[in-house]
Tab-separated table of C-alpha atoms in Angstrom:
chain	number	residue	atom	x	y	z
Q	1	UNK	CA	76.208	123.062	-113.440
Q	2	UNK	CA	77.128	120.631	-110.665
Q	3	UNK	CA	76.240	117.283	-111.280
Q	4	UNK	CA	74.579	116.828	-108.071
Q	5	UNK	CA	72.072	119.674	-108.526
Q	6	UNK	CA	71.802	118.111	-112.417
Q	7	UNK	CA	71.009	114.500	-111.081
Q	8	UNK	CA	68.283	115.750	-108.770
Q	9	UNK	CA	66.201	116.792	-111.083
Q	10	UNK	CA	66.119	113.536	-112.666
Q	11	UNK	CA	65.832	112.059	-109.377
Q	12	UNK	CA	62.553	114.419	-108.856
Q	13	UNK	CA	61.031	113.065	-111.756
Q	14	UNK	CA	61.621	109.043	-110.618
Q	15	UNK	CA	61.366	109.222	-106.855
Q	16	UNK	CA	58.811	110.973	-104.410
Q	17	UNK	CA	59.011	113.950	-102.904
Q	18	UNK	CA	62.722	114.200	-104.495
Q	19	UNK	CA	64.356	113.042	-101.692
Q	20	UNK	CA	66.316	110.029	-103.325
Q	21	UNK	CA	69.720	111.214	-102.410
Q	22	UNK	CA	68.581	111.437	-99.111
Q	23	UNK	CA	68.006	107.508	-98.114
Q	24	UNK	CA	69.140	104.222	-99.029
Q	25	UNK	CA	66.708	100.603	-100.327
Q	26	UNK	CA	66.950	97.762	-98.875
Q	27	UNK	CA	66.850	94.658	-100.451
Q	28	UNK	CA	65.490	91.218	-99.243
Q	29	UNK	CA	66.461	87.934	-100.457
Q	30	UNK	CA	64.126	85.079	-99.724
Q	31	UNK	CA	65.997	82.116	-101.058
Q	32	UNK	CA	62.865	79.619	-102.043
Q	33	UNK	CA	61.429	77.708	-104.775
Q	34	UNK	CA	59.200	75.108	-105.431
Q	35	UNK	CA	61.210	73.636	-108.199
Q	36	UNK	CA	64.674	74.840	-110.694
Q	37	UNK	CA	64.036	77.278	-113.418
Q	38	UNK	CA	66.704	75.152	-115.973
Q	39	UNK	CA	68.053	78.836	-116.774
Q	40	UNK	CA	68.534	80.049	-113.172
Q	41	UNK	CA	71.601	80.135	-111.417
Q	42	UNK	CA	70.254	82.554	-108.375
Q	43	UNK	CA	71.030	80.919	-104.569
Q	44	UNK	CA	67.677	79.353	-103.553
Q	45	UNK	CA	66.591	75.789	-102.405
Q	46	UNK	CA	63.249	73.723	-103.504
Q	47	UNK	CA	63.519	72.333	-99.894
Q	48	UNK	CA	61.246	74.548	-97.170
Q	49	UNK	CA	62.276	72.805	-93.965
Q	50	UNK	CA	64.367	75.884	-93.169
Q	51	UNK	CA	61.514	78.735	-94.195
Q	52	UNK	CA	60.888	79.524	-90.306
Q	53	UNK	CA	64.640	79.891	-89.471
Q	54	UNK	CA	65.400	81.664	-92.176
Q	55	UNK	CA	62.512	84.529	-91.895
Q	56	UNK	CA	63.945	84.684	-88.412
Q	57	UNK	CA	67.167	85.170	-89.022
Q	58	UNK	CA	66.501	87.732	-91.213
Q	59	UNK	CA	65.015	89.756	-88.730
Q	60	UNK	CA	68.409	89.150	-86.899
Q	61	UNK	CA	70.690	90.561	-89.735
Q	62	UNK	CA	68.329	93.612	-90.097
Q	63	UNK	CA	68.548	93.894	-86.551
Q	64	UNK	CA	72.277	94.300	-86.762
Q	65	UNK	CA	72.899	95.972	-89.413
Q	66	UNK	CA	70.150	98.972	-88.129
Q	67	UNK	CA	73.265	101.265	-88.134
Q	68	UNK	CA	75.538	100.537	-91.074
Q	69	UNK	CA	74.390	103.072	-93.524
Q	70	UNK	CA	74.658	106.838	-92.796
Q	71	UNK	CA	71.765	107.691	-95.062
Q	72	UNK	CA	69.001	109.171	-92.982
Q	73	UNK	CA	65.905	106.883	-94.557
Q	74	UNK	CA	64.953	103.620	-96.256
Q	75	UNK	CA	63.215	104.454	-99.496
Q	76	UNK	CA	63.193	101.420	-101.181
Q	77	UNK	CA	62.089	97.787	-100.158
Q	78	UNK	CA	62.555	94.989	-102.427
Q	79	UNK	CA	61.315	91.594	-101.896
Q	80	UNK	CA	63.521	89.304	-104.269
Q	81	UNK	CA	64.811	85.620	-104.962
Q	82	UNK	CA	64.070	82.724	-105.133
Q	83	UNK	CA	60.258	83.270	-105.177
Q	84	UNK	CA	59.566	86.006	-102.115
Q	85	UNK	CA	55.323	85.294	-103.174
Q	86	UNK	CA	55.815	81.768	-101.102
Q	87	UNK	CA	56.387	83.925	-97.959
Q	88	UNK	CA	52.763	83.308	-95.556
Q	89	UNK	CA	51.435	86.782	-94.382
Q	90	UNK	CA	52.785	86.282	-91.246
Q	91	UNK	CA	56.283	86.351	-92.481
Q	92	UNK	CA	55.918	89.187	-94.422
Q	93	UNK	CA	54.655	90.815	-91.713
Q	94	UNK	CA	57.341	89.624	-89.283
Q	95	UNK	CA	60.009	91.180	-92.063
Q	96	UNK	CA	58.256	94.348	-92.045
Q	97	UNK	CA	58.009	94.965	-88.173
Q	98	UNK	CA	62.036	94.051	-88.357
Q	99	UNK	CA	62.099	96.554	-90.542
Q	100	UNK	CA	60.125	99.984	-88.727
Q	101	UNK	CA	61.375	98.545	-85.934
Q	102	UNK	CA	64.711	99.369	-86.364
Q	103	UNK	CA	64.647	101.967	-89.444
Q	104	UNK	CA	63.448	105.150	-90.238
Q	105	UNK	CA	61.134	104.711	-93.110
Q	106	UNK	CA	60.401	107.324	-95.629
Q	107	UNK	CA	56.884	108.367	-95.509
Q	108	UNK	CA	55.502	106.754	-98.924
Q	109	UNK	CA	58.296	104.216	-100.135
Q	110	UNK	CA	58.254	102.011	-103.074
Q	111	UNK	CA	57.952	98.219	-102.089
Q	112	UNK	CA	58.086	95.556	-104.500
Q	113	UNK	CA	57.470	91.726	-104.485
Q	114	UNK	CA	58.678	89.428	-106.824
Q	115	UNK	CA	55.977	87.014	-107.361
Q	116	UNK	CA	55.195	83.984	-109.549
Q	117	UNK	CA	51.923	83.731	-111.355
Q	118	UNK	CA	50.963	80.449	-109.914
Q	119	UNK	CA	51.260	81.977	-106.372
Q	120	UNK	CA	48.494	84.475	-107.099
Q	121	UNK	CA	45.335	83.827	-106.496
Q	122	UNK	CA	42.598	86.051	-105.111
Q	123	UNK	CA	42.784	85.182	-101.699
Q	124	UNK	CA	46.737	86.111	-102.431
Q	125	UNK	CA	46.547	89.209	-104.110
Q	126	UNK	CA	44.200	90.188	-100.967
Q	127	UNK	CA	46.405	89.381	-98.603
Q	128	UNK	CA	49.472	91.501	-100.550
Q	129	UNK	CA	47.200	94.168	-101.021
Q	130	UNK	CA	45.895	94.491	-97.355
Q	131	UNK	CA	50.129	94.423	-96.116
Q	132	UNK	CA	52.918	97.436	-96.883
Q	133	UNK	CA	53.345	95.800	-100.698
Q	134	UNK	CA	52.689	98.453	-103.734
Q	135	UNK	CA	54.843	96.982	-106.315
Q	136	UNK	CA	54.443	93.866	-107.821
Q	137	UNK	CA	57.103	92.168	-109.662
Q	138	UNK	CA	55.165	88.988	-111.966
Q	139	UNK	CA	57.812	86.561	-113.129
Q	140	UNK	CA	55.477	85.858	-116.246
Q	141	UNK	CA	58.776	84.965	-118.709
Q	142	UNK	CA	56.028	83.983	-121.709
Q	143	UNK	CA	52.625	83.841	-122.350
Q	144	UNK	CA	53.100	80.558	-124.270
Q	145	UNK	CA	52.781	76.693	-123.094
Q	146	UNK	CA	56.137	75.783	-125.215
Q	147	UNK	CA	58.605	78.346	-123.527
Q	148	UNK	CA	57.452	77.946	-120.297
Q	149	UNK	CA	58.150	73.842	-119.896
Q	150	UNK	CA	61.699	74.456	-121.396
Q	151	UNK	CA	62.073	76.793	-118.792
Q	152	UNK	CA	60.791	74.375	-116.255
Q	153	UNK	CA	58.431	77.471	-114.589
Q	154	UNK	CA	56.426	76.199	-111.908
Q	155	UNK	CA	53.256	78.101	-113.800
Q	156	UNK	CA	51.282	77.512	-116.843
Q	157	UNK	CA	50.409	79.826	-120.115
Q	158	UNK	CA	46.732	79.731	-118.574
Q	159	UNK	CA	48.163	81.299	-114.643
Q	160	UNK	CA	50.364	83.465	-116.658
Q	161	UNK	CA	47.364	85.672	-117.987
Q	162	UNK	CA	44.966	85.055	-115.181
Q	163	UNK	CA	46.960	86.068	-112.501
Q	164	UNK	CA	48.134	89.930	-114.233
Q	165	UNK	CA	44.629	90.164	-114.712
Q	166	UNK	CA	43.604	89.338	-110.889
Q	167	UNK	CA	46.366	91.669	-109.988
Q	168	UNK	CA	45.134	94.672	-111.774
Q	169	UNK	CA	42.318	94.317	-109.457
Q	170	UNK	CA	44.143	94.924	-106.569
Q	171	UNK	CA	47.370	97.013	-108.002
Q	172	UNK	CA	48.248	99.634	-109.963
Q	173	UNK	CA	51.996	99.511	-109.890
Q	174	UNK	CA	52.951	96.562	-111.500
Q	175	UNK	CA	55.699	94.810	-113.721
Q	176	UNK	CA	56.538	91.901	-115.453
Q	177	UNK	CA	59.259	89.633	-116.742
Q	178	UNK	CA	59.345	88.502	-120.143
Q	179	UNK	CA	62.256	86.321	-121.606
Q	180	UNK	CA	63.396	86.686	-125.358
Q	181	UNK	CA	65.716	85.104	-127.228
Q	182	UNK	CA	64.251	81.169	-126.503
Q	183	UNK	CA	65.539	78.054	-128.552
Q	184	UNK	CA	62.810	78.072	-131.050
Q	185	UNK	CA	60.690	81.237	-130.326
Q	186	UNK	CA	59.831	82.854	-133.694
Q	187	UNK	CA	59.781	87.152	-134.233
Q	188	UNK	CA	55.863	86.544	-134.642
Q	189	UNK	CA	55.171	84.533	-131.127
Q	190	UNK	CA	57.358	87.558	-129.615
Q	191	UNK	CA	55.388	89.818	-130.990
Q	192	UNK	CA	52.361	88.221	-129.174
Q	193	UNK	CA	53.653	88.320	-126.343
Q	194	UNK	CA	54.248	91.787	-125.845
Q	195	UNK	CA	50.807	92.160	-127.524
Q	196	UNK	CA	49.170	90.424	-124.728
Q	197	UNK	CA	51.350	92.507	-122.096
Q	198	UNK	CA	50.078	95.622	-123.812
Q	199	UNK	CA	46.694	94.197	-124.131
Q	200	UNK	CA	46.586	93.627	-120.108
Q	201	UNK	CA	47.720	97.259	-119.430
Q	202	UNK	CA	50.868	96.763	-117.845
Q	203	UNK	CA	52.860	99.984	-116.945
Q	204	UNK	CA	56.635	98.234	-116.866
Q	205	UNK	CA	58.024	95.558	-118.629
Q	206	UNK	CA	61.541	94.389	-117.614
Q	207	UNK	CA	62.531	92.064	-120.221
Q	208	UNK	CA	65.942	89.864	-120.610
Q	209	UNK	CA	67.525	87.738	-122.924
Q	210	UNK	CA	67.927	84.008	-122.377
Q	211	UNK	CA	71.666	83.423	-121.315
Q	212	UNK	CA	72.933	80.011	-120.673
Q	213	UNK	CA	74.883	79.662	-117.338
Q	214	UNK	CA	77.387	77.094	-116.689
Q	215	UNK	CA	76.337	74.560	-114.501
Q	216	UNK	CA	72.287	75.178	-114.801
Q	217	UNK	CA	70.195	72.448	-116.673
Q	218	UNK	CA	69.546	74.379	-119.590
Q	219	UNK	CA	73.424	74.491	-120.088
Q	220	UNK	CA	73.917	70.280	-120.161
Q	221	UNK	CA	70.894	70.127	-122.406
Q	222	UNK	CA	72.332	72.123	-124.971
Q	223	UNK	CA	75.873	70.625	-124.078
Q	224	UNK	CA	73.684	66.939	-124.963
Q	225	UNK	CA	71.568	68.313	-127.608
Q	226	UNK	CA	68.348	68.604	-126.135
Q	227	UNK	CA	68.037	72.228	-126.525
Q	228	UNK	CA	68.695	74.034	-129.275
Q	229	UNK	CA	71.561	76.629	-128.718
Q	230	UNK	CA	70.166	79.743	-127.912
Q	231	UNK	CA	70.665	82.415	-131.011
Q	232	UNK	CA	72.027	85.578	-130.347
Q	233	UNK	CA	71.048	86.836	-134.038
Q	234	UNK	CA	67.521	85.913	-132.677
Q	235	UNK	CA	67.714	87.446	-129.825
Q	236	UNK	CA	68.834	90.873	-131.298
Q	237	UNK	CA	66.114	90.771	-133.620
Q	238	UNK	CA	63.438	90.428	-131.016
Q	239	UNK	CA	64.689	93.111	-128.498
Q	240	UNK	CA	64.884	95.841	-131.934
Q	241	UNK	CA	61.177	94.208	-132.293
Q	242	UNK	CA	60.394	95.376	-128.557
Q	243	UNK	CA	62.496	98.516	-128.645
Q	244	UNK	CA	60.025	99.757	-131.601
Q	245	UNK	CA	56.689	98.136	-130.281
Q	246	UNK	CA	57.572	99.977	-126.960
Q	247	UNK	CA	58.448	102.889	-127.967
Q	248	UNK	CA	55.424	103.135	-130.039
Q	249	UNK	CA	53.131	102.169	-126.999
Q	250	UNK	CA	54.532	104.932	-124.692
Q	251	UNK	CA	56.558	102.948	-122.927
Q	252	UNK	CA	60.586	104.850	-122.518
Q	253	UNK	CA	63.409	103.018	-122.974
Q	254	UNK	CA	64.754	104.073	-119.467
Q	255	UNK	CA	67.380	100.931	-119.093
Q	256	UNK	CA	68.955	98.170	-121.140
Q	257	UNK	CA	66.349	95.807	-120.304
Q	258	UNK	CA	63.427	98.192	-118.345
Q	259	UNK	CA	60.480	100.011	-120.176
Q	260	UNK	CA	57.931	101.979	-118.495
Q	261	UNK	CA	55.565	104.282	-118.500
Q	262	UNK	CA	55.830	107.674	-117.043
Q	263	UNK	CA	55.585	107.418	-113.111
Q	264	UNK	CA	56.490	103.698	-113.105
Q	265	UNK	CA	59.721	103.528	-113.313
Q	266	UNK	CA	61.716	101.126	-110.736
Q	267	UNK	CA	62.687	103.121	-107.880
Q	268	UNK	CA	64.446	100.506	-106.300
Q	269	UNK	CA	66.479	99.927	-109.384
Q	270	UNK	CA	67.265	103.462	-110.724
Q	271	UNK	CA	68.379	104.256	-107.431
Q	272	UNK	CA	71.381	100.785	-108.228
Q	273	UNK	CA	72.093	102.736	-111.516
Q	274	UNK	CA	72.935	106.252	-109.712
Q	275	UNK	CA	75.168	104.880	-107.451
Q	276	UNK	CA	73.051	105.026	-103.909
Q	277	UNK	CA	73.615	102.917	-101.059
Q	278	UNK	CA	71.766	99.684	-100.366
Q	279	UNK	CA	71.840	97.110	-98.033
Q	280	UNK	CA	71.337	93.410	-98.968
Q	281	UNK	CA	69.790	91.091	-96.349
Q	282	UNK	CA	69.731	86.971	-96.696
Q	283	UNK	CA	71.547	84.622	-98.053
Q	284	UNK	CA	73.832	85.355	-101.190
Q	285	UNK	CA	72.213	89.503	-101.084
Q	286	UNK	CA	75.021	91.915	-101.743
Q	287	UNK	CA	75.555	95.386	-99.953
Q	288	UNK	CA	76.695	98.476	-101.436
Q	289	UNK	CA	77.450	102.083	-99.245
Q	290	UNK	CA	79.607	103.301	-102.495
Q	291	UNK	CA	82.958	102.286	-101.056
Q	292	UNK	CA	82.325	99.057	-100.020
Q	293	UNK	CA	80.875	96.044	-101.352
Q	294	UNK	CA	79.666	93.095	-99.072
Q	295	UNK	CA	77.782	90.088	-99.914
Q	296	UNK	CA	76.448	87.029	-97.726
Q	297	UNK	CA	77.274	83.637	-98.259
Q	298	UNK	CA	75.435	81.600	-100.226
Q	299	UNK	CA	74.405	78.986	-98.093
Q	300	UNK	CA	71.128	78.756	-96.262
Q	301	UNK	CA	72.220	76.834	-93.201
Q	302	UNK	CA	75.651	78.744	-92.851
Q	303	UNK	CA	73.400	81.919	-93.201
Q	304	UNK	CA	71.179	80.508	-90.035
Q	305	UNK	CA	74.087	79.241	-87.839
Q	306	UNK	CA	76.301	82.989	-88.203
Q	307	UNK	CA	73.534	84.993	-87.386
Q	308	UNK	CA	72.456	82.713	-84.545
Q	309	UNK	CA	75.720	83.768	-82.743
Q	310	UNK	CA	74.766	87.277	-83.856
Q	311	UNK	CA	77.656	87.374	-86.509
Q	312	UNK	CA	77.301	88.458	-89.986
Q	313	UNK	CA	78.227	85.306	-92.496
Q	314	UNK	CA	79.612	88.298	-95.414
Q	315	UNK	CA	83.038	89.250	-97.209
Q	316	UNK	CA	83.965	92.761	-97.998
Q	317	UNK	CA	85.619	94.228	-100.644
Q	318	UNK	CA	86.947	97.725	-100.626
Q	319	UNK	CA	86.495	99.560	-104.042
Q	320	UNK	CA	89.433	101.253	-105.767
Q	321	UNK	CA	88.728	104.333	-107.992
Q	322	UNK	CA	89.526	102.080	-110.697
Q	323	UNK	CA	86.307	100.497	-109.939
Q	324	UNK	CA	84.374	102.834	-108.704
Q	325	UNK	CA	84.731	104.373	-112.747
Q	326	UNK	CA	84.107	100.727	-114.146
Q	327	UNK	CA	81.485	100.413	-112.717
Q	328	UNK	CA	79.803	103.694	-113.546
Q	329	UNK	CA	80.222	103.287	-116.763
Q	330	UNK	CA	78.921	100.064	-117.004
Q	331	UNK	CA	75.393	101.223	-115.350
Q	332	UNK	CA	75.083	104.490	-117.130
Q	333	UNK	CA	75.634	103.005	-120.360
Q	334	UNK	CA	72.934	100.744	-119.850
Q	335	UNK	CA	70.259	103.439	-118.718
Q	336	UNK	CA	69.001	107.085	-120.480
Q	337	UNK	CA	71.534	108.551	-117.832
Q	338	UNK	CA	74.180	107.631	-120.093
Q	339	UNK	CA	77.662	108.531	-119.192
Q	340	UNK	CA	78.558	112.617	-118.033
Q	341	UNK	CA	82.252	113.191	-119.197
Q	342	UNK	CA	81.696	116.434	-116.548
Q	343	UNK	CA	80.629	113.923	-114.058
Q	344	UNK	CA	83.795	111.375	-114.693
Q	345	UNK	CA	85.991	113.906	-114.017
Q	346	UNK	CA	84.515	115.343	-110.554
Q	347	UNK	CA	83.855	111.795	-109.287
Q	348	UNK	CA	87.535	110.220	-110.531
Q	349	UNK	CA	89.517	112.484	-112.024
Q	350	UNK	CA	91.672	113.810	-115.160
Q	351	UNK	CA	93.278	110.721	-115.609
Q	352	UNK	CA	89.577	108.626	-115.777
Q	353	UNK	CA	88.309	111.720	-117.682
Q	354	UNK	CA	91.115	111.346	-120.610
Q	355	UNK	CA	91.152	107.680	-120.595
Q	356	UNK	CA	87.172	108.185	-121.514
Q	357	UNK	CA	87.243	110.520	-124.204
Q	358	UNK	CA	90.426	108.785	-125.931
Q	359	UNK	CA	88.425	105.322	-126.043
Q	360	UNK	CA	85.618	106.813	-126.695
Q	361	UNK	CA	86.415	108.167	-130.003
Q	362	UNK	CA	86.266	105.123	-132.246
Q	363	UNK	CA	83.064	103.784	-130.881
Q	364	UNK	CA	81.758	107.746	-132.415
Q	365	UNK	CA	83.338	106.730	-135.617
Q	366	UNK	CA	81.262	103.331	-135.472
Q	367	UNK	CA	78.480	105.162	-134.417
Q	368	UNK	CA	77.984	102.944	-131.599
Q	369	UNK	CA	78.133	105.740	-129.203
Q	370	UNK	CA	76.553	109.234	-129.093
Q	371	UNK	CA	77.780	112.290	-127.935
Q	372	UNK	CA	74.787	114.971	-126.350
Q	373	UNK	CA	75.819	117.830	-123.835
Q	374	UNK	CA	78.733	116.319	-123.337
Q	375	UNK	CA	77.002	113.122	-121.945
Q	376	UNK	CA	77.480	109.601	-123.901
Q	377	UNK	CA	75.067	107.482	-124.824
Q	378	UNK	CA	74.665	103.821	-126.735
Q	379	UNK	CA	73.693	104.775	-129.944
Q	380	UNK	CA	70.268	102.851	-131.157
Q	381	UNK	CA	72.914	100.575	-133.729
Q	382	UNK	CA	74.790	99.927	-130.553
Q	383	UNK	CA	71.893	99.654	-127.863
Q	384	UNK	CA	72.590	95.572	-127.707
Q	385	UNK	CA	76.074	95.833	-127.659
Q	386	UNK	CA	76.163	97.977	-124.474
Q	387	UNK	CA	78.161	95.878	-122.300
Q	388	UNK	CA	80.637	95.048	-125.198
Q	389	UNK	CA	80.819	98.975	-125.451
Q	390	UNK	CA	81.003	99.536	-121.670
Q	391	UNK	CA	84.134	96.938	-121.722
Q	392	UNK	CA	85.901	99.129	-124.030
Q	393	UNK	CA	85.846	102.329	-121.823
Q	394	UNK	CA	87.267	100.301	-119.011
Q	395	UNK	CA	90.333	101.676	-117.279
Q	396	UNK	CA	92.605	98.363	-116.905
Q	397	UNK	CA	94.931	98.806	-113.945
């Protein structure tokens, strides 16, 4: 079977109407905050003097990039940052006329908003609910006081419940982020958490593992000893504790760090981990048209003076096959696509093909790997080592 007719019908079951292959997402990066998350080391500012100009020049770069793609429809929008829920309607709605304005839009597409649970309140969630929104991304992180001050979240345990349960009032489709793996969170308070996410009826749960970046405030106060360093024995213990609470709630396993329930899976991100096309618009937002790679700088007022002269502030970097196959591998290990050796050797090549199966055979041995249809997949013993795994089926140049 060719893989293209094989990958449509998985697309059929994730996107509408089927026609994923057909279109490209586009996603928006509104670079805003009202204070530092100590972990994050996203592009945003705390300052909003610039908001106005920015929305603006968004418009511009959407404007001029109306042709770039050669897919025939946008089927994904994604509102991310930053904090996107700080944008007022107007801007939203100045974004989306940008948008029809100079797109074709597919006739039901899925579009998020990442939003932060102190942002939404009634008259909020109204206002969301009355624009083009149907997908709301809640930056929730934890349901508990504790974690969320050595996080520095601009929300409280109290807004973290209250607002999921305003927004099932007005949406259907919606997600959250919850963080394991935090400097002193016991196996039982994770538990609760994902209790009280199952409790509230949540169809998706995207869920990530506390890293420590270098040059974030979380990183110095470890460095000083104000944080205890975060435990990666602790953290593997709590995602096998979500895995199986999960699992057991209906939820599938559908990437590394995604669950959901059937019909709400991310649209916008399973069409990233098939390899479609994207475009990336704001500050520090990267592009993607399978060939190329281009991403913005990260600087707000650089952003704002390029596109005022109607120049785009981006780099580009051509991909070689070389990594074109890395990063395939690296995605499809992480999801329940897993890796096609059929597929590796129709998109690269013998040579890719060979180097696959030859470096593949002592992760079998380990049992870190499975082998089904000829497709690989992380093995459950291996599911938290995927990127380690995915590093070892690299082709190295």
């Amino acid at each position: 079977m060719k893989t293209a007719a094989k990958y449509k019908n998985i697309e059929d079951n994730l996107l509408p109407s089927g026609e994923a292959g057909r279109g490209f997402g586009v996603y928006i990066h509104i670079p805003f905050c009202k204070q530092a998350c100590h972990y994050c080391d996203f592009h945003f500012s705390t300052s909003m003097k610039k908001k106005d100009q920015l929305v603006e020049m968004l418009c511009k770069e959407l404007e001029l990039r109306k042709n770039e793609l050669p897919e025939k429809e946008i089927r994904t929008i994604y509102f991310g940052g930053g904090t996107p829920s700080l944008l007022t309607p107007e801007e939203l709605q100045q974004i989306f006329t940008a948008i029809f304005a100079n797109y074709q839009v597919a006739e039901n597409p899925e579009i998020t908003l990442e939003a932060n649970p102190d942002d939404l309140s009634e008259e909020k969630l109204k206002m969301l609910k009355a624009s083009k929104i149907n997908r709301l991304s809640i930056g929730v992180q934890s349901f508990f006081e504790e974690d969320l001050e050595l996080m520095n979240r601009a929300h409280n345990a109290k807004e973290a419940l209250e607002s999921i349960q305003l927004a099932t009032k007005y949406f259907d489709n919606i997600s959250i982020d919850l963080i394991y793996g935090i400097p002193n969170m016991s196996a039982a308070r994770w538990l609760q958490n994902l209790q009280i996410a199952l409790d509230l009826g949540v169809p998706h749960i995207s869920s990530y593992a506390l890293t420590v970046e270098p040059n974030t405030a979380l990183h110095k106060f470890i460095e000083k000893g104000k944080i205890k360093p975060v435990d990666d024995e602790a953290a593997k213990a709590h995602f096998e504790i979500m895995v199986s609470m999960l699992k057991n709630s209906s939820f599938r396993h559908y990437e590394f760090s995604n669950f959901g329930k059937d019909g709400y899976f991310s649209q916008n991100n399973t069409a990233y981990w098939l390899g479609k096309s994207y475009l990336g618009i704001g500050p520090s937002a990267h592009s993607y048209d399978g060939n190329f790679r281009k991403w913005n700088v990260s600087n707000n007022s650089l952003y704002i003076k390029a596109l005022k002269k109607d120049k785009l502030p981006m780099e580009t970097e051509e991909l070689s096959t070389t990594d074109k196959y890395n990063e395939y591998v690296m995605t499809r290990l992480r999801t329940q696509f897993g890796v096609d050796i059929t597929e590796v050797e129709e998109f690269f090549g013998a040579k890719y093909k060979t180097h696959l199966l030859k470096n593949a055979v002592v992760l079998l041995k380990k049992e870190l790997l499975e082998s089904r249809n000829q497709v690989l997949h992380v093995s459950p013993k291996g599911k938290f080592l995927s990127d380690g795994i995915a590093s070892d089926l690299f082709y190295l140049d």
